[in-house]
Amino acid sequence: LSQDKIIFALRLVQIKLGRLCEEEISLLIKEPTVIKTTISPAIFNEKITSSQLKLLEELTQQERYAGLIEHISSTNEIWLNFLDAAAPDQNIPKGWESAAYEKQRATELGPGTTEVSLVCRDAAIIRALRPDKFLILATRIVDKVLGDGFMNVPPVDMGLVVERETTSKSPIVLCSAPGFDASFKVEQLTKSTNKKLTSVAIGSAEGYDLADKAIAAAVKSGSWVLLKNVHLAPQWLSELEKKIHRLQNPHEQFRLFLTMEFNPKVPSTLLRQSYKFVFEPPDGIKASMVRTFKTVFTQARTDKNPVERARLHFLLAWLHSVIQERMRYTPIGWTKTYEFNEADHRCALDLVDEYIDGLGDKSNIDPAKIPWEAIRTVLTQNLYGGKIDNEYDNKILISLVEGFFNQNAYDREFPLFRHSDGSAGLTIPDATKYHQFYEWIEKLPAIESPAWSGLPTNVEKILREQQSRHVITKLWSIQDVNDEEVSTGDLVVTQKGKGKDKKAGEGQVRWIRELRESIAAYIELLPQSFGKLERTAESISDPLFRFLEREVNVASSLLDTLRARLTEVQNVCEGKANFTSDLKKLAQELHARGVPAAWKRYVAAVMPVNEWIIDFRKRIDHFIKYLGSKQYQKIGVWMGGLLFPEAYLTATRQYVAQNHKWSLEELEASVTIHQGEELDDDSFLLTGMAMEGARWNEMTQTLELNIELSINLPPLVLRWVQVDRDKKNSLKEDEIFVPVYLNKSRKNLIFSIKIKSGKIDKNLLYQRGVAIIAWQS
């Protein structure tokens, strides 16, 4: 929601400024048109990505930034320090600016708007070189244009709104993010106002009947009704909307509350007639713990004998908070968003209490007699674990649960997490009562480290970069091109309110002109065609040949489609053909930097269309290289650049099994770092990979913890080794399974490999999200 606020605020900034600072704002949110950068990565000691270099080159093509590259080269150390600075937004190097340009721009804009222009100038530098700090500059722009504190929305008094603004025929909708149950807000309000409340959980036929009866009774008596999780029944909500509309003279004190998670299937007509409150849980383990102790736990329940119960309650709250906090760091914290919620927490609490009550009514119990294994099993396989569908997310959950729920948790200095060097972080409080635990929670520092959740400390930077990218992409996607309208069926491109129509190229609207330039660059980048494989009786029996043939055929077909469709749009932009509704839709999608659905014939990372086309060209170049080698598997295959990498894995396995006449079920993948040795026919060289969360030591072939979140790997050697079936997928004491994902989104698991973990705790490695990434930008 905080990201949506800044998107909305920046759109308001655009509306208020109008044509003023239009160039500056556009430069902040549009994708670079640079296809291949001429700036060497060495200028920043290869600390920034090719995408950042393209952004930088796009800036230097503007008059305002013409002296930037020369200044970076001559004062390289200053700029390198800027890259590593904790607060780069306050220390942007100076001295590269053009005094003449700034004076001219100040004259054009006037004093107030000039300040906005200068902040935009700094924001463009930050976006290119330190995107993790971009939202700080974006907020400054909002403050300059809309006033200081515009983003600081005061908390809404729900009680006041319900009392003064709502009516008996207008439902009150409480929307929340997954995992946050807003129903307690209504329950607290009913207690403070002494209202009668009937709560019904929606999701079953029984729930619908109970809801109808509760509403019918409350309409007459003037009481309140709370329907929980209505997003689970979007079709039933349409019926509910009709019933509300048909209400005849409902009691003026009657109120209907609906809690839901964000769901596009909820009827928009219902939302329009409702009062809406949007809730998002505050970030951080401390905030989550405070919320748990206030809304889930009660002092009477936690302080009930035996005294060991309170510590178990605390551990359960800490586990739930860590699970929720890791969601912020998706896909490293978890590979995807799971709907862990308060109901899971409450069920887990009931479970723990039932096990403790089963030990008898005693003031103390021996921690060794607590059924730890049973608690761990239910948490990892039924409650939280029942929602997880990724094996490595499951390993993370198991490592967390096993780490917290064991009899060592009653030791005096039991660590809640460990630092990367193995030393203890926060230790469990020496407390036995509800209020003692709560006081300890309130004293926790306001600034938390991702290490509290078992994550690398620098993952916060990755999170902020993702947030910046989301804001920029979303803001660009809602730019309005309707005031620059393309007429359908004519050879002309018109601009609303601009007088006589002109032919394309003479007075083209800006987005068409920009699109024409981009498409020309795309067509120039893509080759006309590339070679094909010749089938022979011998080659068709080779799994590696069959794999490459399929890759080349799919890529060739896609290349033909791209060139044909791009040429069609280019002809229209140049006035050589008519716009059809289909071409107009394609043109607008390309302008918005979207990749057309018909082009997505293989799985790729989410990226703007210009980056996607560049990436496709890189894949073609690799295919050309493979076509020129009889044993392409030995020259190095960029696995992330294959259209179907899983198929390559299968082909290599079949190749080895076929050569040795082994069974496929007897083969297990073995991957090591290539150290220059000559490769035999059973070895396959893999290139272009990176490791996240740890470093793979080339000499010892073991994992080590490191500061950098991602490190490029040297070439790897894949071998298929024959093993006994009963020993397959078994781990030695010093080994760990590491997933190989297609890209950083971690949505596509290609395969898993065994790597020596050395002396590092395996649980720590799983919690840090150690993985190998096959494709990177």
Coordinates of C-alpha atoms in Angstrom, one line a residue, residues 288-752:
S288 CA 4.0 -8.2 14.6
M289 CA 4.9 -9.4 18.2
V290 CA 3.1 -6.4 19.7
R291 CA 0.0 -7.1 17.6
T292 CA 0.1 -10.8 18.6
F293 CA 0.3 -10.0 22.3
K294 CA -2.5 -7.5 22.0
T295 CA -5.0 -9.4 19.8
V296 CA -4.2 -13.1 20.0
F297 CA -2.8 -13.7 23.5
T298 CA -4.4 -12.8 26.7
Q299 CA -2.7 -12.5 30.1
A300 CA -4.9 -15.1 31.7
R301 CA -4.2 -17.6 29.0
T302 CA -0.5 -17.1 28.8
D303 CA 0.0 -17.0 32.6
K304 CA -1.9 -20.2 33.2
N305 CA 0.1 -23.0 34.8
P306 CA 2.5 -24.5 34.1
V307 CA 4.9 -21.5 33.9
E308 CA 6.7 -23.1 30.9
R309 CA 3.5 -22.3 28.9
A310 CA 4.4 -18.6 28.6
R311 CA 7.7 -19.3 26.9
L312 CA 6.0 -21.6 24.3
H313 CA 3.5 -18.8 23.6
F314 CA 6.4 -16.4 23.1
L315 CA 8.2 -18.8 20.7
L316 CA 5.1 -19.3 18.7
A317 CA 4.6 -15.6 18.4
W318 CA 8.3 -15.2 17.3
L319 CA 7.9 -18.0 14.7
H320 CA 4.8 -16.4 13.3
S321 CA 6.4 -13.0 13.1
V322 CA 9.5 -14.4 11.3
I323 CA 7.3 -16.3 8.9
Q324 CA 5.3 -13.1 8.1
E325 CA 8.4 -10.9 7.9
R326 CA 10.1 -13.1 5.4
M327 CA 7.1 -12.5 3.1
R328 CA 8.4 -9.0 2.6
Y329 CA 11.6 -10.4 1.1
T330 CA 10.0 -12.6 -1.5
P331 CA 11.4 -14.4 -3.5
I332 CA 14.4 -14.8 -1.1
G333 CA 12.5 -15.0 2.1
W334 CA 10.0 -17.3 0.5
T335 CA 9.9 -18.1 -3.2
K336 CA 6.3 -16.9 -3.5
T337 CA 3.6 -15.2 -1.4
Y338 CA 1.7 -17.7 0.8
E339 CA -1.5 -16.9 2.7
F340 CA -0.2 -17.4 6.2
N341 CA -2.6 -15.6 8.5
E342 CA -3.8 -15.1 12.0
A343 CA -6.0 -18.2 11.8
D344 CA -2.9 -20.4 11.5
H345 CA -1.4 -18.6 14.5
R346 CA -4.6 -19.2 16.6
C347 CA -4.8 -22.9 15.6
A348 CA -1.1 -23.3 16.5
L349 CA -1.8 -21.7 19.9
D350 CA -4.7 -24.0 20.6
L351 CA -2.5 -27.0 19.6
V352 CA 0.3 -26.0 22.0
D353 CA -2.1 -25.4 24.9
E354 CA -3.8 -28.7 24.3
Y355 CA -0.5 -30.5 24.4
I356 CA 0.6 -28.6 27.6
D357 CA -2.8 -29.2 29.3
G358 CA -2.4 -32.9 28.5
L359 CA 0.6 -33.0 30.8
G360 CA -1.6 -32.3 33.9
D361 CA -2.4 -29.4 36.1
K362 CA 1.1 -28.6 37.5
S363 CA 2.9 -25.4 38.3
N364 CA 6.0 -26.7 36.5
I365 CA 6.9 -29.3 34.0
D366 CA 10.1 -30.8 32.7
P367 CA 10.8 -29.2 29.2
A368 CA 12.1 -32.7 28.1
K369 CA 8.5 -34.0 28.5
I370 CA 6.9 -31.5 26.2
P371 CA 5.9 -33.4 23.0
W372 CA 8.3 -31.4 20.8
E373 CA 8.2 -33.9 17.9
A374 CA 4.4 -33.7 17.7
I375 CA 4.4 -29.9 17.8
R376 CA 7.0 -29.7 15.1
T377 CA 5.2 -32.2 12.9
V378 CA 1.8 -30.4 13.1
L379 CA 3.4 -26.9 12.5
T380 CA 5.5 -28.1 9.5
Q381 CA 3.1 -30.6 7.9
N382 CA -0.4 -29.4 8.7
L383 CA -0.7 -25.7 9.7
Y384 CA 2.0 -23.5 8.1
G385 CA 3.5 -26.4 6.0
G386 CA 0.1 -27.3 4.5
K387 CA 0.2 -24.1 2.5
I388 CA 3.7 -24.5 1.1
D389 CA 4.3 -26.1 -2.3
N390 CA 8.0 -25.4 -2.9
E391 CA 10.4 -28.0 -1.4
Y392 CA 13.0 -25.3 -0.4
D393 CA 10.4 -23.1 1.2
N394 CA 9.4 -26.2 3.2
K395 CA 13.1 -26.7 4.2
I396 CA 13.1 -23.1 5.4
L397 CA 10.0 -23.7 7.5
I398 CA 11.4 -26.9 9.0
S399 CA 14.7 -25.2 9.8
L400 CA 12.8 -22.4 11.7
V401 CA 10.5 -24.7 13.6
E402 CA 13.3 -27.1 14.5
G403 CA 15.4 -24.2 15.6
F404 CA 12.8 -22.7 18.0
F405 CA 10.8 -25.8 19.2
N406 CA 13.2 -28.0 21.1
Q407 CA 14.1 -28.3 24.8
N408 CA 17.1 -26.0 24.4
A409 CA 14.6 -23.2 24.2
Y410 CA 14.5 -23.2 28.0
D411 CA 18.2 -22.5 28.2
R412 CA 19.1 -19.1 29.7
E413 CA 20.9 -17.7 26.6
F414 CA 18.9 -19.4 23.9
P415 CA 19.5 -17.5 20.6
L416 CA 16.5 -16.4 18.5
F417 CA 18.8 -16.0 15.6
R418 CA 22.5 -16.2 14.8
H419 CA 24.7 -13.8 12.8
S420 CA 26.5 -14.9 9.7
D421 CA 29.7 -15.6 11.8
G422 CA 27.7 -18.0 14.0
S423 CA 27.5 -15.8 17.0
A424 CA 24.2 -15.4 18.9
G425 CA 22.0 -12.5 18.0
L426 CA 19.0 -11.7 20.2
T427 CA 18.5 -14.2 23.1
I428 CA 15.2 -15.2 24.5
P429 CA 14.1 -13.1 27.5
D430 CA 14.5 -14.6 31.0
A431 CA 10.7 -14.2 31.6
T432 CA 7.9 -16.4 32.8
K433 CA 4.9 -14.0 32.7
Y434 CA 2.9 -12.3 29.9
H435 CA 3.8 -8.8 31.0
Q436 CA 7.5 -9.6 31.3
F437 CA 7.6 -10.9 27.7
Y438 CA 5.6 -7.9 26.5
E439 CA 7.9 -5.4 28.2
W440 CA 10.9 -7.1 26.5
I441 CA 9.2 -6.8 23.1
E442 CA 8.5 -3.1 23.6
K443 CA 12.2 -2.5 24.3
L444 CA 13.3 -4.1 21.1
P445 CA 15.1 -1.6 18.8
A446 CA 13.0 0.2 16.2
I447 CA 15.4 -0.6 13.4
E448 CA 15.5 -4.3 12.7
S449 CA 18.0 -6.4 10.7
P450 CA 16.9 -9.0 8.2
A451 CA 19.2 -11.3 10.2
W452 CA 16.3 -11.5 12.8
S453 CA 14.5 -13.5 10.1
G454 CA 17.6 -15.6 9.2
L455 CA 18.2 -13.6 6.0
P456 CA 21.4 -11.9 4.7
T457 CA 21.7 -8.4 6.1
N458 CA 22.0 -6.8 2.6
V459 CA 18.7 -8.3 1.4
E460 CA 17.0 -5.0 2.4
K461 CA 18.7 -3.3 -0.5
I462 CA 17.3 -5.8 -2.9
L463 CA 13.8 -5.2 -1.5
R464 CA 14.1 -1.5 -1.9
E465 CA 15.3 -1.9 -5.5
Q466 CA 12.3 -4.1 -6.2
Q467 CA 10.0 -1.5 -4.7
S468 CA 11.5 1.2 -6.8
R469 CA 11.2 -0.9 -10.0
H470 CA 7.5 -1.6 -9.2
V471 CA 6.7 2.1 -8.7
I472 CA 8.5 3.2 -11.9
T473 CA 6.9 0.4 -14.0
K474 CA 3.4 1.0 -12.6
L475 CA 3.6 4.7 -13.1
W476 CA 4.7 4.3 -16.7
S477 CA 1.9 1.9 -17.4
I478 CA -0.8 4.4 -16.3
Q479 CA 0.5 7.2 -18.5
D480 CA -2.3 8.4 -20.6
V481 CA -1.9 8.3 -24.4
N482 CA -5.6 9.0 -25.1
D483 CA -5.0 12.7 -25.6
E484 CA -2.7 11.6 -28.4
E485 CA -5.0 9.5 -30.4
V486 CA -4.2 7.3 -33.4
S487 CA -7.1 7.2 -35.9
T488 CA -8.1 3.8 -37.1
G489 CA -8.4 3.1 -40.8
D490 CA -6.5 6.2 -41.9
L491 CA -2.9 6.8 -42.9
V492 CA -2.8 9.8 -40.5
V493 CA -1.8 10.2 -36.9
T494 CA -3.7 12.9 -35.2
Q495 CA -3.5 14.8 -31.9
K496 CA -6.6 15.9 -30.1
G497 CA -7.3 19.6 -30.3
K498 CA -4.3 20.3 -32.5
G499 CA -6.1 21.4 -35.6
K500 CA -5.6 19.8 -39.0
D501 CA -4.5 16.2 -39.3
K502 CA -1.0 15.7 -40.5
K503 CA 0.7 12.7 -42.1
A504 CA 2.9 10.5 -39.9
G505 CA 6.3 11.9 -39.6
E506 CA 5.2 15.5 -40.1
G507 CA 3.4 16.2 -36.9
Q508 CA 3.3 12.9 -35.2
V509 CA 2.2 12.6 -31.6
R510 CA 5.2 12.0 -29.4
W511 CA 4.5 8.4 -28.4
I512 CA 4.2 7.3 -32.0
R513 CA 7.4 9.1 -32.9
E514 CA 9.2 7.4 -30.0
L515 CA 7.8 4.0 -30.9
R516 CA 8.9 4.4 -34.6
E517 CA 12.5 5.0 -33.4
S518 CA 12.4 2.1 -31.0
I519 CA 11.0 -0.4 -33.5
A520 CA 13.7 0.6 -36.1
A521 CA 16.3 -0.2 -33.5
Y522 CA 14.7 -3.5 -32.7
I523 CA 14.5 -4.6 -36.3
E524 CA 18.1 -3.6 -36.8
L525 CA 19.2 -5.7 -33.8
L526 CA 17.4 -8.8 -34.9
P527 CA 19.1 -11.0 -37.6
Q528 CA 17.1 -11.9 -40.8
S529 CA 17.6 -15.6 -39.9
F530 CA 20.1 -18.0 -38.6
G531 CA 21.3 -21.5 -39.5
K532 CA 19.4 -24.8 -39.1
L533 CA 20.5 -28.3 -38.2
E534 CA 20.6 -31.0 -40.9
R535 CA 19.1 -34.3 -39.9
T536 CA 20.9 -37.6 -40.6
A537 CA 20.2 -41.1 -39.6
E538 CA 23.0 -40.9 -37.0
S539 CA 22.2 -37.5 -35.6
I540 CA 18.5 -38.1 -35.0
S541 CA 19.4 -40.8 -32.5
D542 CA 21.5 -38.3 -30.5
P543 CA 19.4 -36.7 -27.6
L544 CA 21.7 -33.6 -27.6
F545 CA 21.0 -33.1 -31.4
R546 CA 17.2 -33.5 -30.9
F547 CA 17.3 -31.0 -28.1
L548 CA 19.2 -28.4 -30.0
E549 CA 17.1 -28.9 -33.1
R550 CA 13.9 -28.1 -31.2
E551 CA 15.5 -25.0 -29.6
V552 CA 16.7 -23.7 -33.0
N553 CA 13.3 -24.4 -34.6
V554 CA 11.3 -22.6 -31.9
A555 CA 13.7 -19.6 -31.9
S556 CA 13.7 -19.4 -35.7
S557 CA 9.9 -19.4 -35.8
L558 CA 9.7 -16.7 -33.1
L559 CA 12.3 -14.6 -34.9
D560 CA 10.1 -14.6 -38.1
T561 CA 7.1 -13.6 -36.0
L562 CA 9.0 -10.7 -34.3
R563 CA 10.3 -9.3 -37.6
A564 CA 7.0 -9.6 -39.3
R565 CA 5.0 -7.9 -36.5
L566 CA 7.5 -5.2 -35.9
T567 CA 7.6 -4.4 -39.6
E568 CA 3.8 -4.1 -39.7
V569 CA 3.9 -1.5 -36.9
Q570 CA 6.8 0.3 -38.4
N571 CA 5.0 0.7 -41.7
V572 CA 2.0 2.2 -39.9
C573 CA 4.2 4.6 -37.9
E574 CA 5.8 5.7 -41.2
G575 CA 2.4 6.2 -42.9
K576 CA 2.9 3.3 -45.3
A577 CA -0.1 1.3 -44.0
N578 CA -3.4 1.7 -42.2
F579 CA -3.9 1.3 -38.5
T580 CA -6.2 -1.6 -37.6
S581 CA -7.5 -2.2 -34.1
D582 CA -5.1 -5.1 -33.7
L583 CA -2.1 -3.1 -34.8
K584 CA -3.1 -0.1 -32.6
K585 CA -3.3 -2.5 -29.6
L586 CA 0.1 -3.9 -30.4
A587 CA 1.6 -0.4 -30.9
Q588 CA 0.3 0.8 -27.5
E589 CA 1.6 -2.4 -25.8
L590 CA 5.0 -1.9 -27.3
H591 CA 5.0 1.8 -26.3
A592 CA 4.2 0.8 -22.7
R593 CA 7.2 -1.5 -22.9
G594 CA 5.1 -4.7 -22.6
V595 CA 6.0 -8.0 -24.2
P596 CA 3.0 -9.2 -26.3
A597 CA 1.5 -12.5 -25.1
A598 CA 2.0 -14.1 -28.5
W599 CA 5.8 -13.6 -28.2
K600 CA 6.1 -15.4 -24.9
R601 CA 6.8 -18.9 -26.2
Y602 CA 9.3 -19.6 -23.4
V603 CA 9.6 -18.7 -19.8
A604 CA 11.6 -15.6 -19.2
A605 CA 12.1 -13.0 -16.4
V606 CA 9.6 -10.1 -16.3
M607 CA 11.3 -7.3 -18.2
P608 CA 10.4 -4.4 -20.6
V609 CA 10.2 -5.3 -24.3
N610 CA 13.4 -3.6 -25.2
E611 CA 15.3 -5.7 -22.7
W612 CA 13.4 -8.8 -23.8
I613 CA 14.4 -8.3 -27.4
I614 CA 18.1 -7.7 -26.5
D615 CA 17.9 -10.9 -24.4
F616 CA 16.4 -12.9 -27.3
R617 CA 19.2 -11.7 -29.6
K618 CA 21.8 -12.9 -27.0
R619 CA 20.1 -16.3 -27.0
I620 CA 20.3 -16.4 -30.8
D621 CA 24.0 -15.6 -30.7
H622 CA 24.5 -18.5 -28.4
F623 CA 22.5 -20.8 -30.7
I624 CA 24.7 -19.7 -33.6
K625 CA 27.8 -20.6 -31.5
Y626 CA 26.3 -24.1 -30.7
L627 CA 25.5 -24.7 -34.4
G628 CA 29.2 -24.2 -35.2
S629 CA 30.4 -26.9 -32.9
K630 CA 30.0 -30.6 -33.1
Q631 CA 30.2 -31.0 -29.3
Y632 CA 28.6 -27.8 -28.2
Q633 CA 28.1 -29.2 -24.7
K634 CA 31.9 -28.9 -24.1
I635 CA 32.3 -25.3 -25.2
G636 CA 29.9 -24.0 -22.5
V637 CA 26.2 -23.9 -22.6
W638 CA 24.4 -20.8 -21.2
M639 CA 21.7 -22.8 -19.4
G640 CA 19.7 -19.7 -18.5
G641 CA 19.7 -18.7 -22.1
L642 CA 18.1 -21.9 -23.4
L643 CA 14.4 -21.7 -24.2
F644 CA 13.7 -25.0 -22.4
P645 CA 16.6 -25.6 -19.9
E646 CA 14.8 -28.6 -18.3
A647 CA 14.8 -30.3 -21.6
Y648 CA 18.6 -29.8 -21.9
L649 CA 19.0 -31.5 -18.5
T650 CA 16.9 -34.4 -19.7
A651 CA 18.9 -34.6 -23.0
T652 CA 22.3 -34.8 -21.1
R653 CA 20.9 -37.5 -18.9
Q654 CA 19.7 -39.5 -21.8
Y655 CA 23.0 -39.0 -23.7
V656 CA 25.0 -40.5 -20.8
A657 CA 22.5 -43.4 -20.2
Q658 CA 22.5 -44.2 -23.9
N659 CA 26.3 -44.2 -24.2
H660 CA 26.8 -46.5 -21.2
K661 CA 23.6 -48.4 -21.5
W662 CA 22.6 -47.4 -18.0
S663 CA 19.1 -47.0 -16.6
L664 CA 17.9 -43.4 -16.2
E665 CA 16.8 -44.1 -12.7
E666 CA 20.4 -45.0 -11.7
L667 CA 21.8 -41.6 -12.6
E668 CA 22.3 -38.6 -10.3
A669 CA 23.5 -35.1 -11.2
S670 CA 26.8 -34.0 -9.9
V671 CA 28.0 -30.4 -10.3
T672 CA 31.4 -29.0 -9.5
I673 CA 33.3 -25.8 -10.4
H674 CA 35.4 -26.2 -13.5
Q675 CA 39.1 -25.9 -12.7
G676 CA 40.4 -26.1 -16.3
E677 CA 40.5 -29.9 -16.5
E678 CA 39.8 -31.5 -19.9
L679 CA 36.2 -32.7 -20.2
D680 CA 35.2 -36.2 -21.1
D681 CA 32.1 -37.2 -23.1
D682 CA 30.1 -37.5 -19.9
S683 CA 30.8 -33.9 -18.8
F684 CA 28.8 -30.8 -19.8
L685 CA 30.0 -27.3 -19.3
L686 CA 27.5 -24.7 -17.9
T687 CA 28.1 -21.0 -18.0
G688 CA 26.5 -17.7 -17.0
M689 CA 25.3 -18.7 -13.5
A690 CA 25.3 -16.8 -10.2
M691 CA 24.9 -17.8 -6.6
E692 CA 22.8 -15.9 -4.1
G693 CA 23.1 -16.1 -0.3
A694 CA 26.6 -17.6 -0.1
R695 CA 29.8 -18.1 -2.0
W696 CA 31.0 -21.4 -3.6
N697 CA 34.8 -21.7 -2.8
E698 CA 36.5 -22.8 -6.1
M699 CA 39.4 -24.5 -4.3
T700 CA 37.6 -26.4 -1.5
Q701 CA 34.3 -26.8 -3.4
T702 CA 32.4 -25.8 -0.2
L703 CA 30.0 -23.1 0.6
E704 CA 31.0 -20.0 2.6
L705 CA 29.0 -17.0 3.9
N706 CA 29.8 -13.7 2.3
I707 CA 28.7 -10.1 2.3
E708 CA 27.5 -9.8 -1.3
L709 CA 24.0 -11.2 -1.9
S710 CA 24.9 -12.4 -5.5
I711 CA 28.2 -13.6 -6.9
N712 CA 28.9 -14.7 -10.5
L713 CA 30.1 -18.3 -10.7
P714 CA 32.9 -19.6 -12.9
P715 CA 31.9 -22.3 -15.4
L716 CA 30.4 -25.4 -13.8
V717 CA 30.7 -29.0 -14.9
L718 CA 27.6 -31.2 -14.9
R719 CA 28.1 -34.9 -14.8
W720 CA 25.6 -37.8 -14.5
V721 CA 26.9 -40.3 -12.0
Q722 CA 25.7 -43.9 -11.6
V723 CA 24.6 -44.6 -8.0
D724 CA 22.7 -47.3 -6.2
R725 CA 19.0 -46.6 -6.2
D726 CA 18.7 -46.8 -2.5
K727 CA 21.5 -44.2 -2.1
K728 CA 20.1 -41.8 -4.6
N729 CA 19.3 -38.2 -3.3
S730 CA 20.9 -39.1 0.1
L731 CA 23.1 -36.5 1.7
K732 CA 26.3 -36.8 3.6
E733 CA 26.8 -35.0 6.9
D734 CA 28.6 -32.1 5.3
E735 CA 26.3 -31.7 2.2
I736 CA 23.3 -29.6 1.4
F737 CA 20.9 -29.5 -1.5
V738 CA 21.0 -26.2 -3.4
P739 CA 18.3 -25.3 -5.8
V740 CA 19.1 -24.1 -9.4
Y741 CA 16.4 -21.6 -10.4
L742 CA 15.8 -20.3 -13.9
N743 CA 16.0 -16.6 -12.8
K744 CA 15.9 -14.4 -9.7
S745 CA 12.1 -14.7 -9.4
R746 CA 12.7 -18.3 -8.2
K747 CA 9.4 -19.4 -9.8
N748 CA 11.0 -22.1 -12.0
L749 CA 13.1 -24.8 -10.3
I750 CA 15.3 -26.5 -12.9
F751 CA 17.0 -29.0 -10.7
S752 CA 18.9 -29.4 -7.4

